[in-house]
Amino acid sequence: MQGAAPGSWTAGRVYGVGTEVTHGSVRYRCLQSHQAQGTWRPETTPALWQRVG
């Protein structure tokens, strides 16, 4: 998704490896394919999300 503005992270959405999202004005890259759960926010799940930049 390089060059494209990432969408906002949303619980219930399925994310694939490499997908980038924003959450709390911070950009994250997905590390493992998964369906987002309400408690699996990017800032609290480093196994699923890597902060970008």
PDB file of N, CA, C and O in Angstrom, residues 9 11 36-45 48:
ATOM      1  N   TRP A   9      -8.247   1.805  11.092  1.00  0.00           N
ATOM      2  CA  TRP A   9      -8.437   0.482  11.648  1.00  0.00           C
ATOM      3  C   TRP A   9      -9.881   0.341  12.102  1.00  0.00           C
ATOM      4  O   TRP A   9     -10.454   1.262  12.694  1.00  0.00           O
ATOM      5  N   ALA A  11     -12.638  -2.614  13.895  1.00  0.00           N
ATOM      6  CA  ALA A  11     -12.924  -3.935  14.452  1.00  0.00           C
ATOM      7  C   ALA A  11     -13.872  -4.677  13.516  1.00  0.00           C
ATOM      8  O   ALA A  11     -14.761  -4.082  12.914  1.00  0.00           O
ATOM      9  N   ALA A  36      -9.929  -8.392  12.805  1.00  0.00           N
ATOM     10  CA  ALA A  36      -9.728  -7.514  13.955  1.00  0.00           C
ATOM     11  C   ALA A  36     -10.851  -7.668  14.980  1.00  0.00           C
ATOM     12  O   ALA A  36     -12.021  -7.719  14.630  1.00  0.00           O
ATOM     13  N   GLN A  37     -10.466  -7.752  16.225  1.00  0.00           N
ATOM     14  CA  GLN A  37     -11.396  -7.800  17.352  1.00  0.00           C
ATOM     15  C   GLN A  37     -11.301  -6.476  18.101  1.00  0.00           C
ATOM     16  O   GLN A  37     -10.266  -5.818  18.078  1.00  0.00           O
ATOM     17  N   GLY A  38     -12.346  -6.097  18.785  1.00  0.00           N
ATOM     18  CA  GLY A  38     -12.376  -4.820  19.490  1.00  0.00           C
ATOM     19  C   GLY A  38     -11.245  -4.612  20.475  1.00  0.00           C
ATOM     20  O   GLY A  38     -10.777  -3.503  20.677  1.00  0.00           O
ATOM     21  N   THR A  39     -10.770  -5.694  21.081  1.00  0.00           N
ATOM     22  CA  THR A  39      -9.683  -5.579  22.064  1.00  0.00           C
ATOM     23  C   THR A  39      -8.301  -5.744  21.442  1.00  0.00           C
ATOM     24  O   THR A  39      -7.303  -5.627  22.151  1.00  0.00           O
ATOM     25  N   TRP A  40      -8.251  -6.017  20.133  1.00  0.00           N
ATOM     26  CA  TRP A  40      -6.968  -6.210  19.441  1.00  0.00           C
ATOM     27  C   TRP A  40      -6.554  -4.950  18.701  1.00  0.00           C
ATOM     28  O   TRP A  40      -6.213  -4.979  17.537  1.00  0.00           O
ATOM     29  N   ARG A  41      -6.593  -3.826  19.367  1.00  0.00           N
ATOM     30  CA  ARG A  41      -6.196  -2.560  18.732  1.00  0.00           C
ATOM     31  C   ARG A  41      -4.708  -2.609  18.383  1.00  0.00           C
ATOM     32  O   ARG A  41      -3.929  -3.261  19.069  1.00  0.00           O
ATOM     33  N   PRO A  42      -4.315  -1.928  17.323  1.00  0.00           N
ATOM     34  CA  PRO A  42      -2.916  -1.998  16.884  1.00  0.00           C
ATOM     35  C   PRO A  42      -1.891  -1.651  17.962  1.00  0.00           C
ATOM     36  O   PRO A  42      -0.853  -2.317  18.050  1.00  0.00           O
ATOM     37  N   GLU A  43      -2.170  -0.663  18.790  1.00  0.00           N
ATOM     38  CA  GLU A  43      -1.185  -0.259  19.806  1.00  0.00           C
ATOM     39  C   GLU A  43      -1.030  -1.275  20.931  1.00  0.00           C
ATOM     40  O   GLU A  43      -0.044  -1.219  21.677  1.00  0.00           O
ATOM     41  N   THR A  44      -1.966  -2.236  21.037  1.00  0.00           N
ATOM     42  CA  THR A  44      -1.885  -3.230  22.113  1.00  0.00           C
ATOM     43  C   THR A  44      -1.580  -4.640  21.620  1.00  0.00           C
ATOM     44  O   THR A  44      -1.541  -5.564  22.430  1.00  0.00           O
ATOM     45  N   THR A  45      -1.381  -4.813  20.307  1.00  0.00           N
ATOM     46  CA  THR A  45      -1.122  -6.152  19.757  1.00  0.00           C
ATOM     47  C   THR A  45       0.102  -6.144  18.837  1.00  0.00           C
ATOM     48  O   THR A  45      -0.019  -6.241  17.617  1.00  0.00           O
ATOM     49  N   LEU A  48       0.488  -8.569  15.936  1.00  0.00           N
ATOM     50  CA  LEU A  48      -0.327  -8.387  14.738  1.00  0.00           C
ATOM     51  C   LEU A  48       0.030  -7.122  13.954  1.00  0.00           C
ATOM     52  O   LEU A  48      -0.158  -7.081  12.749  1.00  0.00           O
TER      53      LEU A  48
END
